Short mmCIF file of N, CA and C and ligand atoms in Angstrom, two decimals:
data_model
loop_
_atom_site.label_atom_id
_atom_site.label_comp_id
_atom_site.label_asym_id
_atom_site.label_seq_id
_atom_site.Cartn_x
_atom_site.Cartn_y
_atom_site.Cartn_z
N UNK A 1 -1.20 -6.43 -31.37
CA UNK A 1 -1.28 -7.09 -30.06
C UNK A 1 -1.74 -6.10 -29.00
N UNK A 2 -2.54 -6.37 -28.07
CA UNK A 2 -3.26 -5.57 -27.19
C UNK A 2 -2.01 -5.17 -26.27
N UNK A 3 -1.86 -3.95 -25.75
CA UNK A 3 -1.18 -3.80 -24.58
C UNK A 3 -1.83 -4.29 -23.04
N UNK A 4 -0.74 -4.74 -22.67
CA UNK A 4 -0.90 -5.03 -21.17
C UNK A 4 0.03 -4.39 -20.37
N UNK A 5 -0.21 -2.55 -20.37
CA UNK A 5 0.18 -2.05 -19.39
C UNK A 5 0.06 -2.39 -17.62
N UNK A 6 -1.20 -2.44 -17.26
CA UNK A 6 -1.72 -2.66 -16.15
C UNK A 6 -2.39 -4.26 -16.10
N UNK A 7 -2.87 -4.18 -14.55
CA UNK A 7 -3.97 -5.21 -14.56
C UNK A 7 -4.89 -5.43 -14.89
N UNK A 8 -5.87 -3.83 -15.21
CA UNK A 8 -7.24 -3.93 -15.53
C UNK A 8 -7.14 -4.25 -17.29
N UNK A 9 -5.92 -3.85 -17.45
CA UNK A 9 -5.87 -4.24 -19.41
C UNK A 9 -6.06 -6.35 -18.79
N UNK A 10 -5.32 -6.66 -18.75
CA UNK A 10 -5.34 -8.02 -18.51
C UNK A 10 -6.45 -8.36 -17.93
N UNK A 11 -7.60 -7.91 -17.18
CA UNK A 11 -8.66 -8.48 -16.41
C UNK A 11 -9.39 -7.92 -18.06
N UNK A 12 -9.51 -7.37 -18.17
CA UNK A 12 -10.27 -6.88 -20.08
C UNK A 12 -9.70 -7.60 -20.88
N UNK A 13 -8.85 -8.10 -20.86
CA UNK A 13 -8.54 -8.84 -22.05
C UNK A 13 -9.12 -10.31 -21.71
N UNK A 14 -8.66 -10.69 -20.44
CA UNK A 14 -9.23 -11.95 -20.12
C UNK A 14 -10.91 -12.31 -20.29
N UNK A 15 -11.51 -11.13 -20.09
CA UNK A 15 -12.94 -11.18 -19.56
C UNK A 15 -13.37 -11.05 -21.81
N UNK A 16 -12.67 -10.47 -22.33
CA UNK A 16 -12.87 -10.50 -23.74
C UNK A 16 -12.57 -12.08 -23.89
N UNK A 17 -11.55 -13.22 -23.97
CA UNK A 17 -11.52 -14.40 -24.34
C UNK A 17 -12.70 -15.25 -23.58
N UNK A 18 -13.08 -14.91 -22.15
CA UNK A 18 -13.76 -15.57 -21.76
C UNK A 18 -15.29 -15.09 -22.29
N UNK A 19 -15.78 -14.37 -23.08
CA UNK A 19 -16.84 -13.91 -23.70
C UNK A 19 -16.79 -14.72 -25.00
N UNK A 20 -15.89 -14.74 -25.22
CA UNK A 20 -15.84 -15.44 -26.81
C UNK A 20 -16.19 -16.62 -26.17
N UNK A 21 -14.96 -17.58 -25.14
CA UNK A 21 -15.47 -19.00 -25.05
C UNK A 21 -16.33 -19.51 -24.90
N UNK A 22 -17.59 -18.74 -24.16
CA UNK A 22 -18.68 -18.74 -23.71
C UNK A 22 -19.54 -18.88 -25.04
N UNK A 23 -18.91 -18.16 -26.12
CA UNK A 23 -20.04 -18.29 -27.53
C UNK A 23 -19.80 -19.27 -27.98
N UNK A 24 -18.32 -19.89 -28.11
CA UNK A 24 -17.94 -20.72 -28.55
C UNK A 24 -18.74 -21.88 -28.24
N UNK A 25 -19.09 -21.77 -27.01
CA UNK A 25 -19.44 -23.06 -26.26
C UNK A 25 -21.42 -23.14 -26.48
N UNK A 26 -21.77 -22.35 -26.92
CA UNK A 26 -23.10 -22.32 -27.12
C UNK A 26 -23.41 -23.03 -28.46
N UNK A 27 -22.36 -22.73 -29.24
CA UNK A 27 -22.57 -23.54 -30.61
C UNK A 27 -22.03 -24.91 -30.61
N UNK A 28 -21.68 -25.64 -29.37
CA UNK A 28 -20.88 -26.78 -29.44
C UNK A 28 -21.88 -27.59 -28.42
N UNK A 29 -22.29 -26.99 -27.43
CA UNK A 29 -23.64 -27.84 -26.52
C UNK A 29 -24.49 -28.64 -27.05
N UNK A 30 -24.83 -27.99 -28.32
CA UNK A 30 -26.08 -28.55 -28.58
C UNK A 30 -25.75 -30.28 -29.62
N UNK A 31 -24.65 -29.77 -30.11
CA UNK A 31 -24.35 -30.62 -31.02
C UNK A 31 -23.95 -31.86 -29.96
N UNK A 32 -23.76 -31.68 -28.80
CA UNK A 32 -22.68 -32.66 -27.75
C UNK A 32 -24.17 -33.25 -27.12
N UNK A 33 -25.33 -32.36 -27.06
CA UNK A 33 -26.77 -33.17 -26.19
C UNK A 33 -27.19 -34.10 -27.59
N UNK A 34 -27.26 -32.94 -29.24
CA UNK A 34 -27.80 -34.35 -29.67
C UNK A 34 -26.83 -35.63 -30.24
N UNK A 35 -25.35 -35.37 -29.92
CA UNK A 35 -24.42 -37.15 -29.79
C UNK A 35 -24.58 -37.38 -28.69
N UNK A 36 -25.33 -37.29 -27.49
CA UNK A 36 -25.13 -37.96 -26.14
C UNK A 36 -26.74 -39.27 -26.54
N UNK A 37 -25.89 -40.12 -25.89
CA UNK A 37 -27.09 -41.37 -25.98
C UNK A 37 -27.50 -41.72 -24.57
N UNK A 38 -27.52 -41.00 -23.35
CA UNK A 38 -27.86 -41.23 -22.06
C UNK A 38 -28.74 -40.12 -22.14
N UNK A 39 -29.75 -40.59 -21.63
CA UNK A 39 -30.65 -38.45 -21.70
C UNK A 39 -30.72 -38.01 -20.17
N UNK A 40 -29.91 -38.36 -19.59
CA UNK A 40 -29.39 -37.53 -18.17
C UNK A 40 -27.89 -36.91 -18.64
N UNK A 41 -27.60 -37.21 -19.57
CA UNK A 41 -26.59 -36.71 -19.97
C UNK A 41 -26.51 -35.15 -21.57
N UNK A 42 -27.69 -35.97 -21.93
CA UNK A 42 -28.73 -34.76 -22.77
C UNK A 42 -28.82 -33.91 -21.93
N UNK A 43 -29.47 -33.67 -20.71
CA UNK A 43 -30.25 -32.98 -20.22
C UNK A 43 -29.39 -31.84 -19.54
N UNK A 44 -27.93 -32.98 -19.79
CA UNK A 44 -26.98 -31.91 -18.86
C UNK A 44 -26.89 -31.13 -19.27
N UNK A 45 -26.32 -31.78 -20.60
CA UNK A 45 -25.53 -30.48 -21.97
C UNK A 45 -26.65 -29.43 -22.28
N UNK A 46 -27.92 -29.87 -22.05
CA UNK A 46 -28.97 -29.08 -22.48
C UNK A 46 -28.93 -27.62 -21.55
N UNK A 47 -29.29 -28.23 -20.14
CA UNK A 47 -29.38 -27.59 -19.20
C UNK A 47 -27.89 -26.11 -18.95
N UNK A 48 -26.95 -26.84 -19.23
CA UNK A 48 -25.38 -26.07 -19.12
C UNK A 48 -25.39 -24.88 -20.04
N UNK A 49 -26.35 -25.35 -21.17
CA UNK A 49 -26.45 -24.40 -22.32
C UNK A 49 -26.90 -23.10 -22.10
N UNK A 50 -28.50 -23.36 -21.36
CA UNK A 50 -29.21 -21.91 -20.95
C UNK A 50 -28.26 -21.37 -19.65
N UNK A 51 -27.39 -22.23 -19.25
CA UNK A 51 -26.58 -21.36 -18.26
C UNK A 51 -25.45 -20.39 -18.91
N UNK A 52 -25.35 -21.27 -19.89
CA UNK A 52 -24.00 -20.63 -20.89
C UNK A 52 -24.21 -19.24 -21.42
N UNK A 53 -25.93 -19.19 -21.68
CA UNK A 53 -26.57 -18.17 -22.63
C UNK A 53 -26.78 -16.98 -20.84
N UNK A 54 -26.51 -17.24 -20.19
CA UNK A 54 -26.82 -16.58 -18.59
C UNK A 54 -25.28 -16.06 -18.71
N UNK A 55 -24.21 -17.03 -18.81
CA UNK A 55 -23.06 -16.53 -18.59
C UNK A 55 -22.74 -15.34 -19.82
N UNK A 56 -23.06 -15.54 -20.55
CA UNK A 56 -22.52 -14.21 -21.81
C UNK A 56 -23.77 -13.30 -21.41
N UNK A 57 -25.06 -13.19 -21.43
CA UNK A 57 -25.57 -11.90 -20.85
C UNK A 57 -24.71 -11.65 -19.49
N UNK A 58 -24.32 -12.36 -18.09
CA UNK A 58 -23.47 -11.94 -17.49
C UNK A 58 -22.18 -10.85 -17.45
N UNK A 59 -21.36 -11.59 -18.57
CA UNK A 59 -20.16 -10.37 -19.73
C UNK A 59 -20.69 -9.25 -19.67
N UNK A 60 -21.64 -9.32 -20.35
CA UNK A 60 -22.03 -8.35 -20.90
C UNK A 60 -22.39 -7.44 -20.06
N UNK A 61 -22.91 -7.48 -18.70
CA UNK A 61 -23.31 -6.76 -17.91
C UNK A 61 -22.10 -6.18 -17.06
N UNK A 62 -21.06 -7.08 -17.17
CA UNK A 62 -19.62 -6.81 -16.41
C UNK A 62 -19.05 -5.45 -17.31
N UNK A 63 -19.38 -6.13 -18.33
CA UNK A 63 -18.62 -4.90 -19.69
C UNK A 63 -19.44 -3.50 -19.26
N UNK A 64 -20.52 -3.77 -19.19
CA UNK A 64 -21.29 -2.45 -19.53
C UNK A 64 -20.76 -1.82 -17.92
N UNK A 65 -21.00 -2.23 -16.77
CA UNK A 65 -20.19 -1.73 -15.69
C UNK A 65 -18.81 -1.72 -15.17
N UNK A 66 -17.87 -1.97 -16.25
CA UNK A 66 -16.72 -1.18 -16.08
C UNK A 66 -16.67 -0.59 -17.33
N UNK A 67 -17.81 0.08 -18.27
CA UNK A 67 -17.93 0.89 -19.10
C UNK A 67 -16.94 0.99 -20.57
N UNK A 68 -16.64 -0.68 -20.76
CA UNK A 68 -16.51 -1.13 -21.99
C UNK A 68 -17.17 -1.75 -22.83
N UNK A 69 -17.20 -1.70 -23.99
CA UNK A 69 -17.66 -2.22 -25.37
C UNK A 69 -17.75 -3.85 -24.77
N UNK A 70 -19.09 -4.87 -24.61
CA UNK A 70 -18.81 -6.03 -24.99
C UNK A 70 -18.25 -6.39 -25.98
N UNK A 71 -16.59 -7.28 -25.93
CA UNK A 71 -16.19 -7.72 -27.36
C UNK A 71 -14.92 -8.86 -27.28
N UNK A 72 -15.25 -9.52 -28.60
CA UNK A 72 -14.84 -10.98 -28.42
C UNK A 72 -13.36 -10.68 -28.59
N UNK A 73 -12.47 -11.47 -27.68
CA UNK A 73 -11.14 -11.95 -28.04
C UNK A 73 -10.90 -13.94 -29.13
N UNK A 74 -10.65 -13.66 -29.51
CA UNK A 74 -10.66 -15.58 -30.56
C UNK A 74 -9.97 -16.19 -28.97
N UNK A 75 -10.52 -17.00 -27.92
CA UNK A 75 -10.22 -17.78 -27.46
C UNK A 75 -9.43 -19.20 -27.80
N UNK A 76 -8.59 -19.34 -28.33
CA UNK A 76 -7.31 -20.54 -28.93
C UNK A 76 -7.79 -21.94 -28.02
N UNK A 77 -7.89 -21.64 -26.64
CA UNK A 77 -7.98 -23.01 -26.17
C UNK A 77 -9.26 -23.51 -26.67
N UNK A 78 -10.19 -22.55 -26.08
CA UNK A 78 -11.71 -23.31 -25.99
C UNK A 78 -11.75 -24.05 -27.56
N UNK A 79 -11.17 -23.04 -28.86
CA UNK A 79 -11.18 -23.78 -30.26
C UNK A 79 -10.49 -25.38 -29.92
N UNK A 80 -9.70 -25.44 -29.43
CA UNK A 80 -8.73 -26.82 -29.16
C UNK A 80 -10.19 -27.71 -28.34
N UNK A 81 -9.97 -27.17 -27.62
CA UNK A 81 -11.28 -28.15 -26.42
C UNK A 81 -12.19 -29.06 -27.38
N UNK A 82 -13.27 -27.99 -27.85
CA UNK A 82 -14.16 -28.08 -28.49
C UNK A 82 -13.52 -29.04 -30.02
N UNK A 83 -12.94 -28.74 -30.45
CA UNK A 83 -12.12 -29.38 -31.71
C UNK A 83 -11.97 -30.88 -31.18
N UNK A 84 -11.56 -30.83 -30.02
CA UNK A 84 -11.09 -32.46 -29.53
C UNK A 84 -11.95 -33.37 -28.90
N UNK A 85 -13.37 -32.43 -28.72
CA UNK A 85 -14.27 -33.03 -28.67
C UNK A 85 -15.35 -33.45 -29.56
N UNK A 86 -14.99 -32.81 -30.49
CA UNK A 86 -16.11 -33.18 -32.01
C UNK A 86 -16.00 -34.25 -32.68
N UNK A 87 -14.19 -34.74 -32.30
CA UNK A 87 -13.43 -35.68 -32.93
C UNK A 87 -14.84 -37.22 -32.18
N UNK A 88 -14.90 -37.08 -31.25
CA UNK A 88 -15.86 -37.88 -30.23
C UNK A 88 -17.09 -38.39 -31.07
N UNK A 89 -17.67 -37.15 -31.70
CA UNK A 89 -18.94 -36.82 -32.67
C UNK A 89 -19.25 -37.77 -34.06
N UNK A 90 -17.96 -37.35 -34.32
CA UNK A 90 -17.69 -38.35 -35.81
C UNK A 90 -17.19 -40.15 -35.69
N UNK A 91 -17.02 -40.25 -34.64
CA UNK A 91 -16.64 -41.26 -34.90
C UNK A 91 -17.43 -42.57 -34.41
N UNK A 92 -17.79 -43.65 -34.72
CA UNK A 92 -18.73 -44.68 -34.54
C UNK A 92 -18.14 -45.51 -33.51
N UNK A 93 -18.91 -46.14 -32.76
CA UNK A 93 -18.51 -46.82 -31.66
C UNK A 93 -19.81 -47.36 -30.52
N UNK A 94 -19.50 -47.60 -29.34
CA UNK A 94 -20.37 -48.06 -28.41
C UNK A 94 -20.68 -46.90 -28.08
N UNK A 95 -22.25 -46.70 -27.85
CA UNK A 95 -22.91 -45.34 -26.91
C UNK A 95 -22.71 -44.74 -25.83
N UNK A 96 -22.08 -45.98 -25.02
CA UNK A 96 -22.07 -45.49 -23.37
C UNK A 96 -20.33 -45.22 -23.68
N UNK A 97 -19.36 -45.86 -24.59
CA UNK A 97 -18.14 -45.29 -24.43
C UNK A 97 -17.98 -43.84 -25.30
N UNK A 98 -19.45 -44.14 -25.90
CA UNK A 98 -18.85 -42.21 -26.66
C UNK A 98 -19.46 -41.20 -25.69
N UNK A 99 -20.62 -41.86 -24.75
CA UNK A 99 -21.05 -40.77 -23.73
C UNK A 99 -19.47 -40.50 -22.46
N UNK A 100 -19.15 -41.31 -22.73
CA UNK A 100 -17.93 -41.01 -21.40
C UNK A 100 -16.74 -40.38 -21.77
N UNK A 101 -16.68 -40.75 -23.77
CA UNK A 101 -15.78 -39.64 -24.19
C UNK A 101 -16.29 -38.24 -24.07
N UNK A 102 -17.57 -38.25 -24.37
CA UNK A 102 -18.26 -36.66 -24.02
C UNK A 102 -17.69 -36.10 -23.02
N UNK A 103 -18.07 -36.74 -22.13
CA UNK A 103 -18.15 -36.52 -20.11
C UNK A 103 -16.59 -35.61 -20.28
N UNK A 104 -16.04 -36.60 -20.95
CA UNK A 104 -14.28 -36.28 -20.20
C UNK A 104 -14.20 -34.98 -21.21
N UNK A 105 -14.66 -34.64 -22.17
CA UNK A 105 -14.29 -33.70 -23.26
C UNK A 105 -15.24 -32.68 -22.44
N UNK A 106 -16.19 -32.57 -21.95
CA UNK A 106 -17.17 -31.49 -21.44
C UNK A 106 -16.11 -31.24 -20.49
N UNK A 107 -15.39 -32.23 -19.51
CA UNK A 107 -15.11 -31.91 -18.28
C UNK A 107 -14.27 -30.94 -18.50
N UNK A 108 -12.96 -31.23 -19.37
CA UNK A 108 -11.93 -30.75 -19.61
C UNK A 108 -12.22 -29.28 -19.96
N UNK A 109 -13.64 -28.92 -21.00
CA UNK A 109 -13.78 -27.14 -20.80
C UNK A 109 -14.19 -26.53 -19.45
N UNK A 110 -15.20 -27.35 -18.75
CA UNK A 110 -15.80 -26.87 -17.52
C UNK A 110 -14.71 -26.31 -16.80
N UNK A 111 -13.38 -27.21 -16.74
CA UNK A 111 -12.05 -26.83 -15.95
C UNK A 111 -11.60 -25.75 -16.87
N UNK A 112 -11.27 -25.71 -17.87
CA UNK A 112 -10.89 -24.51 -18.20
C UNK A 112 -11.77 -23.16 -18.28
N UNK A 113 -13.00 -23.23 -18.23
CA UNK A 113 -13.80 -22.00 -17.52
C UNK A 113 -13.29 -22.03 -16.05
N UNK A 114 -13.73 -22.73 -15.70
CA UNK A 114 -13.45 -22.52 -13.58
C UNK A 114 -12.20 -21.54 -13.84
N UNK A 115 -11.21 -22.26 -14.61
CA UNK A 115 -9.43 -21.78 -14.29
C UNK A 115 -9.93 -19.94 -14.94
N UNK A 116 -10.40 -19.78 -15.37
CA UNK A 116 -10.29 -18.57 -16.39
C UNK A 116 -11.27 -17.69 -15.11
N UNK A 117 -12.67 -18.04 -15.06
CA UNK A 117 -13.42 -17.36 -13.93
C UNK A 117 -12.77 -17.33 -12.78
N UNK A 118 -12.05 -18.03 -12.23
CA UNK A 118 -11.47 -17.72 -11.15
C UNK A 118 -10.48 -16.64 -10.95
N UNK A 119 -9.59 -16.46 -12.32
CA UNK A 119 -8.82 -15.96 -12.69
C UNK A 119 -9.17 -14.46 -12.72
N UNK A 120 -10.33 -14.03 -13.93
CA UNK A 120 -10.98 -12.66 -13.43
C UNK A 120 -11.81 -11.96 -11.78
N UNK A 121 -11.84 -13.48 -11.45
CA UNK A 121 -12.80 -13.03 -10.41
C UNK A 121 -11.84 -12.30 -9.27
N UNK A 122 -10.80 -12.88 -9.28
CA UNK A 122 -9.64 -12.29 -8.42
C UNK A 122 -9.22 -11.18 -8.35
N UNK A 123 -8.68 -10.71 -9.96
CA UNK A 123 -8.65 -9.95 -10.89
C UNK A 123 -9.69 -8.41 -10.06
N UNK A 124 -11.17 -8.72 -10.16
CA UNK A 124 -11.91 -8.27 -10.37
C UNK A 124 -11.77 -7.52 -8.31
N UNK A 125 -11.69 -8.19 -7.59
CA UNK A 125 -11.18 -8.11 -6.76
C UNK A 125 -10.54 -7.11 -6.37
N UNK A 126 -9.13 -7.40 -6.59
CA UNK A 126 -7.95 -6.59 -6.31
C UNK A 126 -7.78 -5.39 -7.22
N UNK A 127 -8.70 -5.62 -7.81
CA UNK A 127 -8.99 -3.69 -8.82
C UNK A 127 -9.86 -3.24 -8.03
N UNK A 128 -10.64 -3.79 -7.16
CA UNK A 128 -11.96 -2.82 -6.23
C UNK A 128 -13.08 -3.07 -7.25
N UNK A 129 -13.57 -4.15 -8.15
CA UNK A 129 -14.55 -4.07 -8.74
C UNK A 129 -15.13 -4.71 -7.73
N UNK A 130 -15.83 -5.13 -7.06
CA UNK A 130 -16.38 -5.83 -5.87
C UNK A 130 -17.95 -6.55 -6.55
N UNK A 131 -18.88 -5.64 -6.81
CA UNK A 131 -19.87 -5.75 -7.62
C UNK A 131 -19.76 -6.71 -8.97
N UNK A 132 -18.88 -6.13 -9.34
CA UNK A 132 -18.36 -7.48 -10.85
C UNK A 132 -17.77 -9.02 -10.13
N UNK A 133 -16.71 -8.94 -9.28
CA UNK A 133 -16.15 -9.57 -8.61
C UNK A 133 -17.62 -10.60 -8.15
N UNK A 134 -18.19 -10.45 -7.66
CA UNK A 134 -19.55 -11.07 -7.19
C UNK A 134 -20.70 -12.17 -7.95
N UNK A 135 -20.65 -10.79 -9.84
CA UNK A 135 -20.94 -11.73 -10.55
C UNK A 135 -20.46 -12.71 -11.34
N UNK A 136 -18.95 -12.38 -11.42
CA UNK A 136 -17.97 -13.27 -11.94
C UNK A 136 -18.21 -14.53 -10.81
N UNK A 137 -18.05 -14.38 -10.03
CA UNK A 137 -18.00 -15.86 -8.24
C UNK A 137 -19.71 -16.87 -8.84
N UNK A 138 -20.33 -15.82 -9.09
CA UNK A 138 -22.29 -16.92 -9.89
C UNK A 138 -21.60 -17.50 -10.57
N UNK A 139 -21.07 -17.15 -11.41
CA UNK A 139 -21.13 -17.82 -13.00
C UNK A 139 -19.77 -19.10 -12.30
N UNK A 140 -18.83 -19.09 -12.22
CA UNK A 140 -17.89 -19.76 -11.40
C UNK A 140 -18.58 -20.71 -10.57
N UNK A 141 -19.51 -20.35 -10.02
CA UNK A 141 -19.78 -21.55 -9.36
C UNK A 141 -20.87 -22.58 -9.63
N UNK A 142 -21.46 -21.86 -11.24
CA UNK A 142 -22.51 -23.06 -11.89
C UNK A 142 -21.37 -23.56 -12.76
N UNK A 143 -20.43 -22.93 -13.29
CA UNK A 143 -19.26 -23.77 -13.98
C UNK A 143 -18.96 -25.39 -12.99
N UNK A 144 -18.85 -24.97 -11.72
CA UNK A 144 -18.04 -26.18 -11.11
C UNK A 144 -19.58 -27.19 -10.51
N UNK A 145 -20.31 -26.48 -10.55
CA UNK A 145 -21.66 -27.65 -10.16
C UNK A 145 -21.70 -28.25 -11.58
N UNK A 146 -21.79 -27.50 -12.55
CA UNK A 146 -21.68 -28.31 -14.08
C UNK A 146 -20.65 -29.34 -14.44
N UNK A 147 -19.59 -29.23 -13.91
CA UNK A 147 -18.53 -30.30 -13.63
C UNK A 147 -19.14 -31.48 -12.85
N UNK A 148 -19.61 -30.99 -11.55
CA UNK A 148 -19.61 -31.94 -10.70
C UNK A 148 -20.51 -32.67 -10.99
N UNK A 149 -21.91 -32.18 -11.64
CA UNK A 149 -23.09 -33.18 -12.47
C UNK A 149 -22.67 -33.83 -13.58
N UNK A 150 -21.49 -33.49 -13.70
CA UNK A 150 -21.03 -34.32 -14.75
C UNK A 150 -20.03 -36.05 -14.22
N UNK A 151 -19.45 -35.55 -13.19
CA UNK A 151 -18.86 -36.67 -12.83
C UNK A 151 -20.03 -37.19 -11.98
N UNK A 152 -21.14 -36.70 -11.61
CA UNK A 152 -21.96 -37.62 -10.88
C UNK A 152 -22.87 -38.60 -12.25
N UNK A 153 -22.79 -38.12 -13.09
CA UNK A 153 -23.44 -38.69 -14.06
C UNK A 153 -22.09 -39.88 -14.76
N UNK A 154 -21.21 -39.87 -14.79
CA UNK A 154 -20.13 -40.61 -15.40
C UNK A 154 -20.03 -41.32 -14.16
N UNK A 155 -20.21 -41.09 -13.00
CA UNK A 155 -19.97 -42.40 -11.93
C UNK A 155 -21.30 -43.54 -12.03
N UNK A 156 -21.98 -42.46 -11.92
CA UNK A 156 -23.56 -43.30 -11.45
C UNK A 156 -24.21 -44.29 -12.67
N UNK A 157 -23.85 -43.98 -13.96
CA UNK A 157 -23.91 -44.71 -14.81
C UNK A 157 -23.40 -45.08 -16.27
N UNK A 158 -22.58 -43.93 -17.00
CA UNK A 158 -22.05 -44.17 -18.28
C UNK A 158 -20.94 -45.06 -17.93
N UNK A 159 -19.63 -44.45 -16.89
CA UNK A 159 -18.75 -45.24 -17.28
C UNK A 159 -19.11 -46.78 -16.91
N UNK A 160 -19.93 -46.52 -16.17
CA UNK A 160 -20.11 -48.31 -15.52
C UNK A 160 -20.55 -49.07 -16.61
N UNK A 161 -21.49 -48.68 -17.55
CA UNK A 161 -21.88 -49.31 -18.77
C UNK A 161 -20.79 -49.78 -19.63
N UNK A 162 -19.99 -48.69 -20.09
CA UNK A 162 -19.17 -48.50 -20.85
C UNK A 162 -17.72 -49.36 -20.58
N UNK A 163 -17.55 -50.05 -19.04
CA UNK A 163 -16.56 -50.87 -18.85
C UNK A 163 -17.34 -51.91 -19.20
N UNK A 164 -18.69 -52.31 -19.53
CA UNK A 164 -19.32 -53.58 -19.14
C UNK A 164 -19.33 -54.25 -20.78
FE1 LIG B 1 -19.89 -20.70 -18.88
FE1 LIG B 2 -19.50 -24.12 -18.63
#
């Protein structure tokens, strides 16, 4: 088990799970654009992806300037997330109600990135990383526009289908 003497062990350890989730989540996008049957909803998952592949070169650049090894921690939730959203994948049903199971299964990681980026970014902060702190706040805030295109897309037309 890693020690967590200090804060900066815990802002490293965190910034290690959130590197992993980030991979995690690159291998799970694609599979979620090709079960989406709305292609504004493709386009999301598509689009979130090359941000995703932005957010882990990001890490990586955090790592290399506080002069650690990029390296993965096994992230437990994002496995859960992603797990409870595949369930979505396999199973047969109406299009617009499996696009809105998507929606809610995407949403639910987007929030748990925000919670985690916010978390280092603070972190990042109150250690005097200021510079990291900065690029942690980018990535954080295409996390929550990625949310929010998501509920603009579940208002404006899946779920409305999907009650109909
Ligand atoms: Fe991300
Ligand atoms: Fe994300």
């Amino acid at each position: 088990m890693a020690k967590l003497s200090t804060l900066e062990d815990l802002f490293i350890e965190q910034l290690q799970d959130l590197y992993d989730a980030e991979h995690q989540l690159t291998k799970a996008l694609p599979k979620m654009a090709e079960a989406a049957n709305s292609t504004q909803l493709q386009n999301a998952f598509n689009s979130h992806l090359s941000e995703t592949e932005e957010h882990i070169r990001r890490l990586e650049d955090v790592f290399q300037s506080l002069g650690k090894k990029a390296t993965r921690k096994t992230c437990k939730a994002m496995k859960g997330l992603i797990e409870e959203g595949s369930e979505v994948l396999k199973e047969d049903g109406e299009p617009s109600v499996k696009d809105a199971a998507l929606i809610a299964a995407a949403q639910r990681i987007e929030h748990y990135e925000i919670a985690g980026y916010g978390a280092v970014r603070t972190f990042a902060q109150q250690l005097g990383h200021t510079d990291v702190a900065d690029v942690l706040l980018q990535t954080l805030d295409e996390e929550a526009a990625a949310d929010k295109k998501l509920t603009k897309i579940a208002e404006s037309s899946v779920n409305r289908q999907a009650a109909m």
